[in-house]
């Protein structure tokens, strides 16, 4: 049994603190390895701060994150409002960070990394962004190295898509192919691959690549065939990947449920929902799975894939605020695009409407998460198409 004192003043319930720490170590920490469990637990059990491996700031950050996956009555600040879970620990952690005045320590760095993700799940990623600059050196293992590789690939994707304004398509497409070659092995890379394919397709649709002279300099090792400069090639790949992601989501939901929100599950559900929403506006028939992309089983019917990905997104929306905003964006984007969603899909939001969103929740979001469907329509540019901007705009327009 872990002691609540002297680590947090938000509760004196040792059992609650012990259960929340267990949730964090079994789920969130297993996914990203924010801290070294053995050192953290040993220091926390000693209950003699200050410590090199445990602090009130770190413990409150851990409790705030764990509360987002817990249903104990004591973690709810507002009865029945799942997004209020752990808010008391979040606010206490923020207060303690201000008292630290930027002091560098292992526990401060660990707590900041946890708060960066925790605040993002609360739909406050603008608040979380400064925390993301904190860096800590961990003992390496295979899982952690793979997480670092995924982070690096995500950085490279953002650099490729959003910072190379002067690059022509004859430079961008080979660079995209080169990046894609690094993304085959892990299911969790599906989110990166979907984003890459959908954005390159959008860029090609918005630019007349034939008018650009081919560069004589071999900037990238990957060779591009003529089909790689066709928007249809990339949009088709994005659709195939989204249908595979939807099948993975179905499997995850049936085996594990949706009460524990991992970043990959939210990102996959959101990205697949937007891509399949666009696909359903253009295609109604079945698609043959592209076995060259992955050995993962895929939905063949776009509407079935959309139903599953959106079902998972709504399930996550009952747990965390960021998913609520994303689900609301999908519904309102469908209305703007005049896409008639399947009746089975439309029954889902009615079932959880009172839990999932309302005007108050819309206004409380402070997120720069993009609307992928509208970003694609705008040629891959996210300016003015973030969650906070769009939901505020649509709320004022009664959309």
Short mmCIF file of C-alpha atoms in Angstrom, two decimals:
data_model
loop_
_atom_site.label_atom_id
_atom_site.label_comp_id
_atom_site.label_asym_id
_atom_site.label_seq_id
_atom_site.Cartn_x
_atom_site.Cartn_y
_atom_site.Cartn_z
CA UNK A 1 0.00 0.00 0.00
CA UNK A 2 1.32 3.41 -0.99
CA UNK A 3 0.79 6.43 1.23
CA UNK A 4 -0.97 9.55 -0.06
CA UNK A 5 1.01 11.68 2.39
CA UNK A 6 3.36 13.46 1.94
CA UNK A 7 2.97 13.31 -1.83
CA UNK A 8 -0.43 14.88 -2.41
CA UNK A 9 -2.79 17.05 -0.40
CA UNK A 10 -5.73 16.36 -2.74
CA UNK A 11 -6.67 13.13 -0.95
CA UNK A 12 -5.76 11.18 2.17
CA UNK A 13 -7.05 7.91 0.72
CA UNK A 14 -4.03 5.60 0.53
CA UNK A 15 -6.02 2.92 -1.32
CA UNK A 16 -7.09 5.37 -4.02
CA UNK A 17 -3.53 6.59 -4.53
CA UNK A 18 -2.26 3.00 -4.69
CA UNK A 19 -4.88 2.06 -7.28
CA UNK A 20 -4.18 5.10 -9.44
CA UNK A 21 -0.43 4.50 -9.39
CA UNK A 22 -1.10 0.88 -10.39
CA UNK A 23 -3.23 2.03 -13.33
CA UNK A 24 -0.52 4.42 -14.45
CA UNK A 25 2.25 1.84 -14.30
CA UNK A 26 0.20 -0.90 -15.98
CA UNK A 27 -1.17 1.21 -18.83
CA UNK A 28 0.24 4.68 -19.50
CA UNK A 29 3.80 3.96 -18.35
CA UNK A 30 3.86 0.64 -20.20
CA UNK A 31 3.04 2.50 -23.41
CA UNK A 32 5.60 5.32 -23.21
CA UNK A 33 7.80 4.62 -20.17
CA UNK A 34 7.63 8.04 -18.58
CA UNK A 35 9.52 6.87 -15.49
CA UNK A 36 11.41 3.92 -14.03
CA UNK A 37 8.78 2.05 -12.02
CA UNK A 38 11.10 0.33 -9.54
CA UNK A 39 12.95 3.50 -8.57
CA UNK A 40 9.74 5.53 -8.41
CA UNK A 41 7.92 3.01 -6.19
CA UNK A 42 10.89 2.55 -3.88
CA UNK A 43 11.17 6.29 -3.31
CA UNK A 44 7.42 6.74 -2.93
CA UNK A 45 7.19 3.98 -0.31
CA UNK A 46 9.96 5.60 1.74
CA UNK A 47 7.81 8.75 1.92
CA UNK A 48 10.75 11.00 2.78
CA UNK A 49 10.90 13.88 0.29
CA UNK A 50 12.95 15.34 -1.20
CA UNK A 51 13.96 12.37 -3.33
CA UNK A 52 15.78 11.98 -6.63
CA UNK A 53 13.06 9.70 -8.00
CA UNK A 54 9.79 10.90 -6.47
CA UNK A 55 8.27 14.29 -5.69
CA UNK A 56 4.83 15.77 -4.98
CA UNK A 57 4.90 17.35 -8.46
CA UNK A 58 5.58 13.99 -10.13
CA UNK A 59 3.05 12.09 -8.02
CA UNK A 60 0.25 14.56 -8.75
CA UNK A 61 1.07 14.39 -12.48
CA UNK A 62 0.89 10.58 -12.29
CA UNK A 63 -2.44 10.70 -10.43
CA UNK A 64 -3.86 13.19 -12.94
CA UNK A 65 -2.93 10.96 -15.88
CA UNK A 66 -4.14 7.76 -14.21
CA UNK A 67 -7.49 9.32 -13.29
CA UNK A 68 -8.33 9.57 -17.00
CA UNK A 69 -8.49 5.76 -17.03
CA UNK A 70 -10.22 5.29 -13.66
CA UNK A 71 -13.86 5.22 -12.56
CA UNK A 72 -13.47 5.60 -8.80
CA UNK A 73 -15.96 8.11 -7.46
CA UNK A 74 -13.22 10.10 -5.74
CA UNK A 75 -11.48 11.03 -9.01
CA UNK A 76 -14.58 12.82 -10.37
CA UNK A 77 -14.61 16.55 -9.70
CA UNK A 78 -18.10 16.77 -11.22
CA UNK A 79 -20.31 13.72 -10.75
CA UNK A 80 -20.87 11.87 -14.01
CA UNK A 81 -18.53 14.09 -16.06
CA UNK A 82 -15.72 11.84 -17.17
CA UNK A 83 -13.61 14.72 -18.44
CA UNK A 84 -13.47 16.12 -14.90
CA UNK A 85 -11.63 13.04 -13.61
CA UNK A 86 -8.34 13.94 -11.99
CA UNK A 87 -8.73 17.67 -12.53
CA UNK A 88 -7.86 18.26 -8.87
CA UNK A 89 -4.54 16.45 -9.32
CA UNK A 90 -3.88 18.28 -12.59
CA UNK A 91 -4.39 21.69 -10.97
CA UNK A 92 -2.25 20.72 -7.99
CA UNK A 93 0.54 19.59 -10.31
CA UNK A 94 0.36 22.91 -12.16
CA UNK A 95 0.56 24.79 -8.85
CA UNK A 96 3.60 22.79 -7.78
CA UNK A 97 5.32 23.38 -11.12
CA UNK A 98 4.98 27.14 -10.68
CA UNK A 99 6.64 26.81 -7.29
CA UNK A 100 9.57 24.98 -8.88
CA UNK A 101 10.34 28.10 -10.95
CA UNK A 102 11.85 26.06 -13.77
CA UNK A 103 14.30 24.11 -11.59
CA UNK A 104 15.88 21.21 -13.47
CA UNK A 105 15.60 17.74 -11.94
CA UNK A 106 14.79 14.22 -13.06
CA UNK A 107 11.39 14.26 -11.37
CA UNK A 108 10.49 17.65 -12.83
CA UNK A 109 11.35 16.48 -16.34
CA UNK A 110 9.35 13.27 -15.91
CA UNK A 111 6.35 15.16 -14.55
CA UNK A 112 6.45 17.66 -17.42
CA UNK A 113 6.47 14.91 -20.04
CA UNK A 114 3.48 13.27 -18.31
CA UNK A 115 1.62 16.58 -18.11
CA UNK A 116 2.30 17.23 -21.79
CA UNK A 117 0.31 14.13 -22.78
CA UNK A 118 -2.22 14.44 -19.95
CA UNK A 119 -3.12 18.03 -20.86
CA UNK A 120 -3.45 17.05 -24.52
CA UNK A 121 -5.94 14.32 -23.62
CA UNK A 122 -7.93 16.95 -21.74
CA UNK A 123 -8.18 18.94 -24.98
CA UNK A 124 -5.63 21.48 -23.72
CA UNK A 125 -2.71 20.76 -26.02
CA UNK A 126 -1.90 24.46 -26.35
CA UNK A 127 -1.22 24.42 -22.62
CA UNK A 128 0.74 21.18 -23.01
CA UNK A 129 2.98 22.37 -25.83
CA UNK A 130 5.63 24.11 -23.65
CA UNK A 131 5.96 20.96 -21.54
CA UNK A 132 6.84 18.94 -24.63
CA UNK A 133 10.19 20.68 -24.93
CA UNK A 134 11.40 19.00 -21.74
CA UNK A 135 13.84 16.17 -22.40
CA UNK A 136 14.94 13.42 -20.06
CA UNK A 137 17.48 10.65 -20.54
CA UNK A 138 16.15 7.17 -19.80
CA UNK A 139 17.72 3.75 -19.66
CA UNK A 140 17.07 2.30 -23.07
CA UNK A 141 15.14 -0.82 -23.99
CA UNK A 142 13.72 -2.13 -27.25
CA UNK A 143 10.24 -0.65 -26.71
CA UNK A 144 11.62 2.74 -25.76
CA UNK A 145 13.92 2.82 -28.79
CA UNK A 146 10.95 2.05 -31.02
CA UNK A 147 8.96 4.87 -29.40
CA UNK A 148 11.86 7.25 -30.05
CA UNK A 149 12.00 6.10 -33.67
CA UNK A 150 8.26 6.73 -34.05
CA UNK A 151 8.70 10.20 -32.56
CA UNK A 152 11.54 10.92 -34.98
CA UNK A 153 9.48 9.71 -37.93
CA UNK A 154 6.58 11.91 -36.85
CA UNK A 155 8.95 14.88 -36.68
CA UNK A 156 10.26 14.07 -40.16
CA UNK A 157 6.70 13.82 -41.46
CA UNK A 158 5.82 17.27 -40.10
CA UNK A 159 9.01 18.72 -41.56
CA UNK A 160 8.23 17.21 -44.94
CA UNK A 161 4.58 18.23 -45.12
CA UNK A 162 4.46 21.58 -43.39
CA UNK A 163 7.85 23.32 -43.63
CA UNK A 164 8.95 22.83 -47.22
CA UNK A 165 6.87 25.50 -48.90
CA UNK A 166 9.48 26.13 -51.55
CA UNK A 167 9.78 22.49 -52.57
CA UNK A 168 8.15 21.40 -55.82
CA UNK A 169 6.28 18.13 -56.12
CA UNK A 170 9.23 16.53 -57.95
CA UNK A 171 11.21 16.93 -54.73
CA UNK A 172 8.35 16.30 -52.31
CA UNK A 173 7.14 13.01 -53.80
CA UNK A 174 10.55 11.24 -53.73
CA UNK A 175 11.03 12.50 -50.17
CA UNK A 176 7.63 11.07 -49.24
CA UNK A 177 8.54 7.71 -50.80
CA UNK A 178 11.82 7.69 -48.89
CA UNK A 179 10.01 8.39 -45.62
CA UNK A 180 7.39 5.74 -46.41
CA UNK A 181 10.08 3.07 -46.73
CA UNK A 182 10.81 3.52 -43.02
CA UNK A 183 7.20 2.94 -41.94
CA UNK A 184 6.39 -0.68 -42.76
CA UNK A 185 7.09 -2.70 -39.65
CA UNK A 186 4.88 -1.48 -36.81
CA UNK A 187 1.09 -1.22 -36.65
CA UNK A 188 1.38 1.99 -34.67
CA UNK A 189 3.01 3.63 -37.69
CA UNK A 190 -0.33 3.43 -39.49
CA UNK A 191 -1.24 6.90 -38.20
CA UNK A 192 1.93 8.36 -39.70
CA UNK A 193 1.39 6.52 -42.98
CA UNK A 194 -2.24 7.63 -43.23
CA UNK A 195 -1.26 11.25 -42.61
CA UNK A 196 1.56 11.04 -45.14
CA UNK A 197 -0.57 9.49 -47.90
CA UNK A 198 -3.62 11.73 -47.40
CA UNK A 199 -1.58 14.94 -47.30
CA UNK A 200 0.59 14.10 -50.32
CA UNK A 201 -2.58 13.27 -52.24
CA UNK A 202 -4.07 16.60 -51.21
CA UNK A 203 -0.93 18.46 -52.28
CA UNK A 204 -0.99 16.78 -55.69
CA UNK A 205 -4.65 17.63 -56.14
CA UNK A 206 -4.02 21.28 -55.35
CA UNK A 207 -0.95 21.76 -57.55
CA UNK A 208 -0.32 21.33 -61.24
CA UNK A 209 2.81 19.22 -60.93
CA UNK A 210 3.14 18.92 -64.70
CA UNK A 211 4.00 22.62 -64.88
CA UNK A 212 7.00 22.20 -62.61
CA UNK A 213 10.40 21.40 -64.18
CA UNK A 214 11.96 18.14 -62.99
CA UNK A 215 14.92 18.78 -60.72
CA UNK A 216 18.23 17.60 -62.13
CA UNK A 217 19.65 17.04 -58.68
CA UNK A 218 19.04 13.60 -57.08
CA UNK A 219 17.88 14.97 -53.73
CA UNK A 220 16.47 11.64 -52.50
CA UNK A 221 17.43 8.00 -52.88
CA UNK A 222 13.88 6.77 -53.54
CA UNK A 223 12.95 6.67 -57.21
CA UNK A 224 9.48 7.86 -58.16
CA UNK A 225 7.43 6.36 -61.01
CA UNK A 226 4.84 8.34 -62.90
CA UNK A 227 1.98 6.97 -60.80
CA UNK A 228 3.56 8.43 -57.67
CA UNK A 229 2.82 11.91 -59.01
CA UNK A 230 -0.89 11.10 -59.35
CA UNK A 231 -3.16 12.18 -56.49
CA UNK A 232 -5.26 9.03 -56.94
CA UNK A 233 -2.26 6.85 -56.02
CA UNK A 234 -1.86 8.48 -52.61
CA UNK A 235 -5.55 8.93 -51.79
CA UNK A 236 -6.12 5.25 -52.61
CA UNK A 237 -3.26 4.27 -50.31
CA UNK A 238 -4.67 6.47 -47.54
CA UNK A 239 -8.06 4.77 -47.94
CA UNK A 240 -6.52 1.28 -47.78
CA UNK A 241 -4.57 2.17 -44.65
CA UNK A 242 -7.66 3.70 -43.02
CA UNK A 243 -9.64 0.51 -43.67
CA UNK A 244 -6.83 -1.50 -42.07
CA UNK A 245 -6.73 0.87 -39.10
CA UNK A 246 -10.50 0.46 -38.67
CA UNK A 247 -10.06 -3.32 -38.50
CA UNK A 248 -7.34 -2.96 -35.87
CA UNK A 249 -9.62 -0.66 -33.89
CA UNK A 250 -12.41 -3.25 -34.04
CA UNK A 251 -10.04 -5.87 -32.67
CA UNK A 252 -8.74 -3.58 -29.91
CA UNK A 253 -12.27 -2.57 -28.88
CA UNK A 254 -13.52 -6.17 -28.74
CA UNK A 255 -10.56 -7.41 -26.71
CA UNK A 256 -9.64 -4.48 -24.44
CA UNK A 257 -12.59 -2.08 -24.50
CA UNK A 258 -12.16 1.69 -24.68
CA UNK A 259 -11.86 2.83 -21.07
CA UNK A 260 -8.09 3.10 -21.28
CA UNK A 261 -7.18 5.71 -23.90
CA UNK A 262 -3.80 5.17 -25.52
CA UNK A 263 -2.54 7.87 -27.91
CA UNK A 264 -2.30 5.43 -30.83
CA UNK A 265 -5.95 4.39 -30.49
CA UNK A 266 -7.22 7.97 -30.45
CA UNK A 267 -5.01 9.04 -33.34
CA UNK A 268 -5.92 6.00 -35.45
CA UNK A 269 -9.66 6.42 -34.81
CA UNK A 270 -9.60 10.14 -35.65
CA UNK A 271 -7.42 9.95 -38.76
CA UNK A 272 -9.26 6.93 -40.15
CA UNK A 273 -12.64 8.59 -39.53
CA UNK A 274 -11.69 11.68 -41.53
CA UNK A 275 -10.17 9.69 -44.41
CA UNK A 276 -13.12 7.30 -44.62
CA UNK A 277 -15.56 10.20 -44.39
CA UNK A 278 -13.97 11.63 -47.53
CA UNK A 279 -13.92 8.17 -49.15
CA UNK A 280 -17.63 7.61 -48.47
CA UNK A 281 -18.39 10.88 -50.25
CA UNK A 282 -16.74 9.51 -53.41
CA UNK A 283 -17.15 5.72 -53.31
CA UNK A 284 -19.94 3.38 -52.27
CA UNK A 285 -18.68 -0.03 -53.41
CA UNK A 286 -16.34 -2.56 -51.86
CA UNK A 287 -12.57 -2.23 -52.08
CA UNK A 288 -10.11 -5.04 -52.58
CA UNK A 289 -7.50 -4.98 -49.78
CA UNK A 290 -4.01 -3.97 -50.89
CA UNK A 291 -1.82 -6.78 -49.56
CA UNK A 292 1.35 -4.95 -50.57
CA UNK A 293 0.80 -2.34 -47.87
CA UNK A 294 0.46 -4.62 -44.87
CA UNK A 295 -0.49 -8.12 -43.84
CA UNK A 296 -3.16 -6.61 -41.59
CA UNK A 297 -6.75 -7.60 -42.30
CA UNK A 298 -8.90 -4.72 -43.55
CA UNK A 299 -12.53 -3.78 -44.00
CA UNK A 300 -13.65 -3.94 -47.63
CA UNK A 301 -16.71 -1.72 -47.23
CA UNK A 302 -15.83 1.96 -46.58
CA UNK A 303 -19.03 2.61 -44.65
CA UNK A 304 -18.31 -0.33 -42.34
CA UNK A 305 -14.81 1.02 -41.75
CA UNK A 306 -16.19 4.49 -41.03
CA UNK A 307 -18.74 3.05 -38.62
CA UNK A 308 -16.07 1.17 -36.66
CA UNK A 309 -13.53 4.00 -36.53
CA UNK A 310 -16.21 6.50 -35.50
CA UNK A 311 -17.63 4.04 -32.95
CA UNK A 312 -14.20 3.87 -31.33
CA UNK A 313 -13.81 7.64 -31.48
CA UNK A 314 -17.15 8.10 -29.71
CA UNK A 315 -16.18 5.51 -27.13
CA UNK A 316 -13.02 7.47 -26.42
CA UNK A 317 -15.11 10.65 -26.35
CA UNK A 318 -16.88 9.39 -23.25
CA UNK A 319 -13.49 9.33 -21.54
CA UNK A 320 -11.40 12.33 -22.66
CA UNK A 321 -12.09 15.82 -24.00
CA UNK A 322 -9.80 15.72 -27.04
CA UNK A 323 -11.83 12.83 -28.48
CA UNK A 324 -15.06 14.75 -27.86
CA UNK A 325 -13.83 17.61 -30.00
CA UNK A 326 -12.63 15.25 -32.73
CA UNK A 327 -15.97 13.39 -32.83
CA UNK A 328 -17.84 16.66 -33.05
CA UNK A 329 -15.58 17.78 -35.91
CA UNK A 330 -16.32 14.58 -37.84
CA UNK A 331 -20.08 15.07 -37.52
CA UNK A 332 -20.01 18.74 -38.45
CA UNK A 333 -17.57 18.15 -41.31
CA UNK A 334 -19.93 15.52 -42.72
CA UNK A 335 -22.72 18.09 -42.61
CA UNK A 336 -20.59 20.72 -44.38
CA UNK A 337 -19.40 18.21 -47.01
CA UNK A 338 -23.03 17.05 -47.42
CA UNK A 339 -22.05 13.46 -46.76
CA UNK A 340 -24.96 11.34 -45.58
CA UNK A 341 -23.57 9.14 -42.87
CA UNK A 342 -24.88 5.57 -42.54
CA UNK A 343 -27.88 5.21 -40.26
CA UNK A 344 -25.81 2.88 -38.08
CA UNK A 345 -23.24 5.66 -37.63
CA UNK A 346 -25.84 8.31 -36.83
CA UNK A 347 -27.35 6.17 -34.08
CA UNK A 348 -24.04 6.21 -32.21
CA UNK A 349 -23.85 9.92 -31.28
CA UNK A 350 -27.47 9.90 -30.14
CA UNK A 351 -26.65 7.10 -27.74
CA UNK A 352 -23.88 9.03 -26.02
CA UNK A 353 -24.85 12.62 -26.86
CA UNK A 354 -25.51 13.71 -23.29
CA UNK A 355 -22.17 12.31 -22.18
CA UNK A 356 -20.03 13.33 -25.10
CA UNK A 357 -20.50 17.02 -25.80
CA UNK A 358 -22.37 20.25 -25.38
CA UNK A 359 -21.75 23.94 -25.94
CA UNK A 360 -19.86 24.19 -22.66
CA UNK A 361 -17.48 21.43 -23.70
CA UNK A 362 -16.89 22.98 -27.13
CA UNK A 363 -15.86 26.27 -25.57
CA UNK A 364 -13.54 24.62 -23.04
CA UNK A 365 -11.31 23.07 -25.71
CA UNK A 366 -8.00 24.78 -26.40
CA UNK A 367 -6.62 22.47 -29.06
CA UNK A 368 -4.73 22.92 -32.32
CA UNK A 369 -5.64 19.39 -33.45
CA UNK A 370 -6.38 19.63 -37.20
CA UNK A 371 -9.50 18.67 -39.13
CA UNK A 372 -7.87 16.22 -41.55
CA UNK A 373 -10.74 16.15 -44.04
CA UNK A 374 -10.77 19.93 -44.50
CA UNK A 375 -6.96 20.10 -44.40
CA UNK A 376 -6.90 17.66 -47.31
CA UNK A 377 -9.42 19.75 -49.21
CA UNK A 378 -7.20 22.78 -48.62
CA UNK A 379 -4.16 21.08 -50.12
CA UNK A 380 -2.63 19.87 -46.87
CA UNK A 381 -2.53 23.27 -45.13
CA UNK A 382 -3.89 23.34 -41.55
CA UNK A 383 -4.09 27.12 -41.10
CA UNK A 384 -7.48 28.10 -39.68
CA UNK A 385 -8.61 24.46 -39.53
CA UNK A 386 -7.76 23.51 -35.95
CA UNK A 387 -10.25 22.04 -33.52
CA UNK A 388 -10.56 25.18 -31.41
CA UNK A 389 -10.92 27.52 -34.40
CA UNK A 390 -13.47 25.41 -36.24
CA UNK A 391 -15.66 24.50 -33.27
CA UNK A 392 -15.84 28.14 -32.18
CA UNK A 393 -16.65 29.23 -35.72
CA UNK A 394 -19.27 26.53 -36.27
CA UNK A 395 -20.86 27.18 -32.88
CA UNK A 396 -21.33 30.84 -33.81
CA UNK A 397 -22.80 29.78 -37.17
CA UNK A 398 -25.09 27.17 -35.53
CA UNK A 399 -23.66 24.35 -37.66
#
